[in-house]
mmCIF file of C-alpha atoms and ligand atoms in Angstrom:
data_model
loop_
_atom_site.group_PDB
_atom_site.id
_atom_site.type_symbol
_atom_site.label_atom_id
_atom_site.label_comp_id
_atom_site.label_asym_id
_atom_site.label_seq_id
_atom_site.Cartn_x
_atom_site.Cartn_y
_atom_site.Cartn_z
ATOM 1 C CA UNK A 1 35.619 1.087 5.020
ATOM 2 C CA UNK A 2 34.957 2.744 8.414
ATOM 3 C CA UNK A 3 31.546 4.267 8.937
ATOM 4 C CA UNK A 4 31.424 7.976 9.791
ATOM 5 C CA UNK A 5 27.947 8.356 11.197
ATOM 6 C CA UNK A 6 26.313 6.417 14.030
ATOM 7 C CA UNK A 7 22.687 5.769 13.026
ATOM 8 C CA UNK A 8 21.394 3.983 16.148
ATOM 9 C CA UNK A 9 22.791 4.653 19.647
ATOM 10 C CA UNK A 10 23.420 2.191 22.479
ATOM 11 C CA UNK A 11 19.800 2.607 23.666
ATOM 12 C CA UNK A 12 18.397 1.692 20.246
ATOM 13 C CA UNK A 13 17.436 5.297 19.455
ATOM 14 C CA UNK A 14 17.871 6.688 15.943
ATOM 15 C CA UNK A 15 19.387 10.024 14.848
ATOM 16 C CA UNK A 16 15.971 11.707 14.873
ATOM 17 C CA UNK A 17 14.958 10.283 18.272
ATOM 18 C CA UNK A 18 12.808 7.410 16.946
ATOM 19 C CA UNK A 19 12.734 3.801 18.022
ATOM 20 C CA UNK A 20 13.483 1.252 15.256
ATOM 21 C CA UNK A 21 9.797 0.479 14.586
ATOM 22 C CA UNK A 22 8.543 4.074 14.680
ATOM 23 C CA UNK A 23 7.259 6.101 11.717
ATOM 24 C CA UNK A 24 8.214 9.733 11.272
ATOM 25 C CA UNK A 25 5.451 12.229 12.175
ATOM 26 C CA UNK A 26 2.969 12.298 9.271
ATOM 27 C CA UNK A 27 0.583 15.085 8.271
ATOM 28 C CA UNK A 28 -1.872 14.483 5.413
ATOM 29 C CA UNK A 29 -4.245 16.943 3.786
ATOM 30 C CA UNK A 30 -6.741 16.347 0.999
ATOM 31 C CA UNK A 31 -8.247 18.750 -1.538
ATOM 32 C CA UNK A 32 -5.827 21.622 -1.293
ATOM 33 C CA UNK A 33 -5.587 22.827 -4.925
ATOM 34 C CA UNK A 34 -8.447 24.599 -6.704
ATOM 35 C CA UNK A 35 -7.327 23.912 -10.253
ATOM 36 C CA UNK A 36 -6.810 20.144 -10.198
ATOM 37 C CA UNK A 37 -9.545 17.491 -10.138
ATOM 38 C CA UNK A 38 -7.971 16.005 -7.022
ATOM 39 C CA UNK A 39 -5.065 16.916 -4.796
ATOM 40 C CA UNK A 40 -3.324 16.037 -1.562
ATOM 41 C CA UNK A 41 -0.299 17.022 0.504
ATOM 42 C CA UNK A 42 1.958 15.005 2.788
ATOM 43 C CA UNK A 43 4.581 15.865 5.336
ATOM 44 C CA UNK A 44 6.454 12.809 6.537
ATOM 45 C CA UNK A 45 9.337 13.898 8.724
ATOM 46 C CA UNK A 46 11.070 16.571 6.657
ATOM 47 C CA UNK A 47 9.544 15.347 3.362
ATOM 48 C CA UNK A 48 7.008 17.771 1.867
ATOM 49 C CA UNK A 49 5.189 16.463 -1.202
ATOM 50 C CA UNK A 50 2.221 17.648 -3.209
ATOM 51 C CA UNK A 51 0.133 15.514 -5.578
ATOM 52 C CA UNK A 52 -2.368 16.689 -8.188
ATOM 53 C CA UNK A 53 -4.611 14.637 -10.475
ATOM 54 C CA UNK A 54 -6.477 15.477 -13.683
ATOM 55 C CA UNK A 55 -8.941 13.190 -15.376
ATOM 56 C CA UNK A 56 -10.284 10.990 -16.670
ATOM 57 C CA UNK A 57 -9.963 13.317 -19.657
ATOM 58 C CA UNK A 58 -9.290 13.212 -23.398
ATOM 59 C CA UNK A 59 -5.840 11.808 -24.264
ATOM 60 C CA UNK A 60 -3.300 14.010 -26.010
ATOM 61 C CA UNK A 61 -1.636 12.920 -28.243
ATOM 62 C CA UNK A 62 -4.655 10.837 -29.255
ATOM 63 C CA UNK A 63 -2.694 7.852 -30.577
ATOM 64 C CA UNK A 64 -1.691 7.030 -26.973
ATOM 65 C CA UNK A 65 -5.315 6.284 -26.066
ATOM 66 C CA UNK A 66 -6.014 2.685 -24.997
ATOM 67 C CA UNK A 67 -9.163 1.015 -26.350
ATOM 68 C CA UNK A 68 -9.973 -0.931 -23.181
ATOM 69 C CA UNK A 69 -8.893 1.271 -20.284
ATOM 70 C CA UNK A 70 -7.683 4.667 -19.140
ATOM 71 C CA UNK A 71 -4.021 5.551 -19.595
ATOM 72 C CA UNK A 72 -2.444 6.429 -16.244
ATOM 73 C CA UNK A 73 0.420 8.869 -16.633
ATOM 74 C CA UNK A 74 2.580 9.824 -13.702
ATOM 75 C CA UNK A 75 5.276 12.459 -13.293
ATOM 76 C CA UNK A 76 7.410 12.416 -10.142
ATOM 77 C CA UNK A 77 9.457 15.584 -9.971
ATOM 78 C CA UNK A 78 11.847 17.009 -7.394
ATOM 79 C CA UNK A 79 11.900 20.793 -7.167
ATOM 80 C CA UNK A 80 15.353 22.410 -7.535
ATOM 81 C CA UNK A 81 15.130 23.575 -3.894
ATOM 82 C CA UNK A 82 14.014 20.185 -2.525
ATOM 83 C CA UNK A 83 17.531 19.004 -1.688
ATOM 84 C CA UNK A 84 20.589 20.723 -0.227
ATOM 85 C CA UNK A 85 22.485 21.130 -3.510
ATOM 86 C CA UNK A 86 20.253 22.729 -6.141
ATOM 87 C CA UNK A 87 18.830 19.975 -8.338
ATOM 88 C CA UNK A 88 18.434 20.559 -12.060
ATOM 89 C CA UNK A 89 14.733 20.981 -12.865
ATOM 90 C CA UNK A 90 15.153 18.692 -15.891
ATOM 91 C CA UNK A 91 13.927 15.130 -15.263
ATOM 92 C CA UNK A 92 16.772 12.869 -14.144
ATOM 93 C CA UNK A 93 16.998 9.119 -14.782
ATOM 94 C CA UNK A 94 16.002 8.594 -11.157
ATOM 95 C CA UNK A 95 12.846 10.684 -11.595
ATOM 96 C CA UNK A 96 11.913 8.779 -14.761
ATOM 97 C CA UNK A 97 12.314 5.489 -12.864
ATOM 98 C CA UNK A 98 10.368 6.711 -9.860
ATOM 99 C CA UNK A 99 7.549 7.985 -12.097
ATOM 100 C CA UNK A 100 7.296 4.456 -13.525
ATOM 101 C CA UNK A 101 7.381 2.555 -10.224
ATOM 102 C CA UNK A 102 4.856 4.919 -8.619
ATOM 103 C CA UNK A 103 2.520 4.524 -11.609
ATOM 104 C CA UNK A 104 2.830 0.733 -11.404
ATOM 105 C CA UNK A 105 2.107 0.806 -7.661
ATOM 106 C CA UNK A 106 -1.102 2.785 -8.219
ATOM 107 C CA UNK A 107 -2.445 1.176 -11.414
ATOM 108 C CA UNK A 108 -3.860 -1.972 -9.735
ATOM 109 C CA UNK A 109 -5.868 0.195 -7.326
ATOM 110 C CA UNK A 110 -7.802 2.120 -9.993
ATOM 111 C CA UNK A 111 -10.745 0.811 -12.055
ATOM 112 C CA UNK A 112 -9.004 1.994 -15.236
ATOM 113 C CA UNK A 113 -11.239 -0.251 -17.378
ATOM 114 C CA UNK A 114 -14.196 2.015 -16.611
ATOM 115 C CA UNK A 115 -12.684 4.873 -18.638
ATOM 116 C CA UNK A 116 -11.452 3.563 -22.006
ATOM 117 C CA UNK A 117 -9.746 6.058 -24.367
ATOM 118 C CA UNK A 118 -9.127 8.597 -21.576
ATOM 119 C CA UNK A 119 -6.088 9.617 -19.561
ATOM 120 C CA UNK A 120 -5.571 10.158 -15.870
ATOM 121 C CA UNK A 121 -2.617 12.450 -15.259
ATOM 122 C CA UNK A 122 -0.854 12.454 -11.958
ATOM 123 C CA UNK A 123 1.752 15.006 -10.853
ATOM 124 C CA UNK A 124 3.904 14.466 -7.780
ATOM 125 C CA UNK A 125 5.983 17.463 -6.772
ATOM 126 C CA UNK A 126 8.599 16.933 -4.102
ATOM 127 C CA UNK A 127 9.067 20.310 -2.416
ATOM 128 C CA UNK A 128 11.460 19.011 0.238
ATOM 129 C CA UNK A 129 13.122 15.583 0.249
ATOM 130 C CA UNK A 130 14.432 13.630 3.206
ATOM 131 C CA UNK A 131 14.454 9.959 2.180
ATOM 132 C CA UNK A 132 11.533 7.729 1.275
ATOM 133 C CA UNK A 133 9.978 10.104 -1.234
ATOM 134 C CA UNK A 134 8.815 7.324 -3.585
ATOM 135 C CA UNK A 135 6.798 5.769 -0.756
ATOM 136 C CA UNK A 136 5.435 9.109 0.456
ATOM 137 C CA UNK A 137 4.708 9.928 -3.215
ATOM 138 C CA UNK A 138 2.551 6.791 -3.572
ATOM 139 C CA UNK A 139 0.722 7.538 -0.303
ATOM 140 C CA UNK A 140 -0.104 11.120 -1.265
ATOM 141 C CA UNK A 141 -0.911 10.317 -4.906
ATOM 142 C CA UNK A 142 -3.396 7.676 -3.844
ATOM 143 C CA UNK A 143 -5.168 10.283 -1.693
ATOM 144 C CA UNK A 144 -5.224 12.756 -4.595
ATOM 145 C CA UNK A 145 -6.825 10.055 -6.803
ATOM 146 C CA UNK A 146 -9.466 9.391 -4.142
ATOM 147 C CA UNK A 147 -10.030 13.149 -3.842
ATOM 148 C CA UNK A 148 -10.649 13.303 -7.617
ATOM 149 C CA UNK A 149 -13.471 10.791 -7.077
ATOM 150 C CA UNK A 150 -11.630 8.054 -8.939
ATOM 151 C CA UNK A 151 -13.275 4.643 -8.434
ATOM 152 C CA UNK A 152 -10.650 2.628 -6.578
ATOM 153 C CA UNK A 153 -10.324 -0.909 -5.240
ATOM 154 C CA UNK A 154 -8.421 0.404 -2.231
ATOM 155 C CA UNK A 155 -6.148 3.224 -1.109
ATOM 156 C CA UNK A 156 -2.469 2.489 -1.603
ATOM 157 C CA UNK A 157 -0.258 3.127 1.409
ATOM 158 C CA UNK A 158 3.511 2.965 1.081
ATOM 159 C CA UNK A 159 6.421 2.881 3.449
ATOM 160 C CA UNK A 160 10.029 1.674 3.519
ATOM 161 C CA UNK A 161 11.850 -0.409 6.077
ATOM 162 C CA UNK A 162 15.503 -1.318 6.027
ATOM 163 C CA UNK A 163 18.637 -1.826 8.058
ATOM 164 C CA UNK A 164 20.738 0.749 9.878
ATOM 165 C CA UNK A 165 23.645 -0.101 12.215
ATOM 166 C CA UNK A 166 22.448 -3.707 12.271
ATOM 167 C CA UNK A 167 18.895 -2.787 13.350
ATOM 168 C CA UNK A 168 15.826 -3.408 11.188
ATOM 169 C CA UNK A 169 14.242 0.059 11.081
ATOM 170 C CA UNK A 170 11.003 1.522 9.754
ATOM 171 C CA UNK A 171 10.589 4.564 7.511
ATOM 172 C CA UNK A 172 14.227 5.492 6.827
ATOM 173 C CA UNK A 173 15.202 9.155 6.730
ATOM 174 C CA UNK A 174 17.797 10.592 4.352
ATOM 175 C CA UNK A 175 20.903 9.721 6.434
ATOM 176 C CA UNK A 176 19.630 6.197 7.120
ATOM 177 C CA UNK A 177 18.825 5.796 3.428
ATOM 178 C CA UNK A 178 22.321 6.899 2.386
ATOM 179 C CA UNK A 179 24.476 5.495 5.217
ATOM 180 C CA UNK A 180 22.384 2.472 6.218
ATOM 181 C CA UNK A 181 22.866 -1.080 5.004
ATOM 182 C CA UNK A 182 19.560 -1.550 3.150
ATOM 183 C CA UNK A 183 16.263 0.029 2.117
ATOM 184 C CA UNK A 184 13.076 -1.869 1.165
ATOM 185 C CA UNK A 185 10.236 0.361 -0.077
ATOM 186 C CA UNK A 186 6.816 -1.310 -0.164
ATOM 187 C CA UNK A 187 3.416 -0.143 -1.446
ATOM 188 C CA UNK A 188 0.449 -2.055 -0.106
ATOM 189 C CA UNK A 189 -3.335 -2.177 -0.470
ATOM 190 C CA UNK A 190 -4.454 -3.322 2.991
ATOM 191 C CA UNK A 191 -8.019 -4.399 2.310
ATOM 192 C CA UNK A 192 -6.897 -6.444 -0.727
ATOM 193 C CA UNK A 193 -3.733 -7.653 1.023
ATOM 194 C CA UNK A 194 -1.834 -6.924 -2.207
ATOM 195 C CA UNK A 195 1.636 -5.453 -2.767
ATOM 196 C CA UNK A 196 2.111 -3.058 -5.721
ATOM 197 C CA UNK A 197 5.712 -2.011 -5.160
ATOM 198 C CA UNK A 198 8.616 -3.926 -3.689
ATOM 199 C CA UNK A 199 12.184 -2.811 -4.228
ATOM 200 C CA UNK A 200 15.399 -3.383 -2.380
ATOM 201 C CA UNK A 201 18.615 -1.432 -2.222
ATOM 202 C CA UNK A 202 21.574 -2.794 -0.223
ATOM 203 C CA UNK A 203 22.194 -6.121 1.440
ATOM 204 C CA UNK A 204 20.006 -8.214 3.750
ATOM 205 C CA UNK A 205 19.940 -11.887 4.703
ATOM 206 C CA UNK A 206 16.688 -13.690 3.745
ATOM 207 C CA UNK A 207 15.614 -13.513 7.441
ATOM 208 C CA UNK A 208 16.367 -9.780 7.631
ATOM 209 C CA UNK A 209 14.515 -9.211 4.388
ATOM 210 C CA UNK A 210 11.440 -10.932 5.786
ATOM 211 C CA UNK A 211 11.653 -8.866 8.974
ATOM 212 C CA UNK A 212 12.050 -5.621 7.010
ATOM 213 C CA UNK A 213 9.199 -6.531 4.663
ATOM 214 C CA UNK A 214 6.849 -7.343 7.554
ATOM 215 C CA UNK A 215 7.799 -4.103 9.313
ATOM 216 C CA UNK A 216 7.157 -2.101 6.115
ATOM 217 C CA UNK A 217 3.710 -3.726 5.796
ATOM 218 C CA UNK A 218 2.988 -2.786 9.417
ATOM 219 C CA UNK A 219 4.026 0.810 8.580
ATOM 220 C CA UNK A 220 1.719 0.796 5.527
ATOM 221 C CA UNK A 221 -1.199 -0.313 7.712
ATOM 222 C CA UNK A 222 -0.597 2.590 10.104
ATOM 223 C CA UNK A 223 -0.346 5.039 7.199
ATOM 224 C CA UNK A 224 -3.578 3.622 5.721
ATOM 225 C CA UNK A 225 -5.445 4.630 8.901
ATOM 226 C CA UNK A 226 -4.047 8.170 8.579
ATOM 227 C CA UNK A 227 -5.100 8.283 4.905
ATOM 228 C CA UNK A 228 -8.684 7.360 5.779
ATOM 229 C CA UNK A 229 -8.738 9.999 8.535
ATOM 230 C CA UNK A 230 -7.468 12.653 6.093
ATOM 231 C CA UNK A 231 -10.178 11.810 3.542
ATOM 232 C CA UNK A 232 -12.889 11.899 6.195
ATOM 233 C CA UNK A 233 -11.568 15.216 7.575
ATOM 234 C CA UNK A 234 -12.191 16.904 4.226
ATOM 235 C CA UNK A 235 -15.835 15.813 4.087
ATOM 236 C CA UNK A 236 -16.456 16.603 7.759
ATOM 237 C CA UNK A 237 -15.162 20.135 7.119
ATOM 238 C CA UNK A 238 -17.538 20.492 4.123
ATOM 239 C CA UNK A 239 -20.441 19.162 6.204
ATOM 240 C CA UNK A 240 -19.715 21.649 8.986
ATOM 241 C CA UNK A 241 -19.477 24.532 6.496
ATOM 242 C CA UNK A 242 -22.827 23.550 4.931
ATOM 243 C CA UNK A 243 -24.488 23.263 8.347
ATOM 244 C CA UNK A 244 -23.176 26.684 9.325
ATOM 245 C CA UNK A 245 -24.450 28.220 6.080
ATOM 246 C CA UNK A 246 -27.914 26.702 6.611
ATOM 247 C CA UNK A 247 -28.209 27.994 10.196
HETATM 248 P P1 ADP B 301 13.574 7.767 -2.076
HETATM 249 O O1 ADP B 301 13.332 9.244 -1.891
HETATM 250 O O2 ADP B 301 12.377 7.044 -2.540
HETATM 251 O O3 ADP B 301 14.185 7.131 -0.831
HETATM 252 P P2 ADP B 301 16.212 7.457 -3.257
HETATM 253 O O4 ADP B 301 16.597 6.307 -2.405
HETATM 254 O O5 ADP B 301 16.641 7.483 -4.691
HETATM 255 O O6 ADP B 301 14.613 7.620 -3.275
HETATM 256 O O7 ADP B 301 16.705 8.810 -2.608
HETATM 257 C C1 ADP B 301 16.890 8.948 -1.232
HETATM 258 C C2 ADP B 301 16.989 10.384 -0.848
HETATM 259 O O8 ADP B 301 18.153 10.953 -1.428
HETATM 260 C C3 ADP B 301 15.851 11.282 -1.346
HETATM 261 O O9 ADP B 301 14.675 11.180 -0.579
HETATM 262 C C4 ADP B 301 16.483 12.634 -1.213
HETATM 263 O O10 ADP B 301 16.431 13.090 0.147
HETATM 264 C C5 ADP B 301 17.937 12.338 -1.592
HETATM 265 N N1 ADP B 301 18.169 12.701 -3.003
HETATM 266 C C6 ADP B 301 17.644 12.175 -4.094
HETATM 267 N N2 ADP B 301 18.050 12.786 -5.229
HETATM 268 C C7 ADP B 301 18.892 13.748 -4.811
HETATM 269 C C8 ADP B 301 19.671 14.749 -5.478
HETATM 270 N N3 ADP B 301 19.652 14.894 -6.809
HETATM 271 N N4 ADP B 301 20.435 15.569 -4.713
HETATM 272 C C9 ADP B 301 20.465 15.438 -3.358
HETATM 273 N N5 ADP B 301 19.742 14.530 -2.670
HETATM 274 C C10 ADP B 301 18.987 13.692 -3.379
#
């Protein structure tokens, strides 16, 4: 089958002007919704994703409550206007799967055992999608959990790497995701050196897989620094507002 789209040019530059090991521009904001216990927003390239957290709170229905820890529930949802062709607002199989893998990537980071018989409810709303939304969803959800004051072992940063036109590339966009040879999303807790999500779509040799995995971890480490900056920015803004009010 002949390929229609060239993903990396002769100078090693990708369709959006990036080098193979470059992340898309990332903007992170924390504490942006009044009515949730914690919230955060991410723009990663053309992705725009909002996360909101409630809890720990009473579980409904009550029979779902766990005697020894909090129940983490996660809903990943893509808005009908998030992709070019209107998406049905009803949850698709893909959204059910992504809700599960995102929950499993975040669970090890939270001290769930401190809140038995409660639930922590996490909502991830994809407003605009451009590839890599599960990874960006983990990154933003982890910030929303931290914003809710959830006791956590670490922040979880996530990023994909993969292969496009024979190059191992970081942080695939939508065309690279669809037309490229492989996609390896990874979620990582840097200070624990622990991986909470590792998937692979496509074909890679064992050597290429190792390269892509290491590149994804490098991407996670860069995103982790941005996450910490975003959390600090919220508290610096509060501090400045308090100082101004006191003056
Ligand atoms: P991820 O967003 O984690 O990479 P996928 O690999 O399943 O997850 O999806 C890749 C991209 O395909 C998404 O980010 C989005 O841009 C696009 N996409 C997903 N679902 C749809 C859909 N129903 N209609 C159009 N595009 C979609």
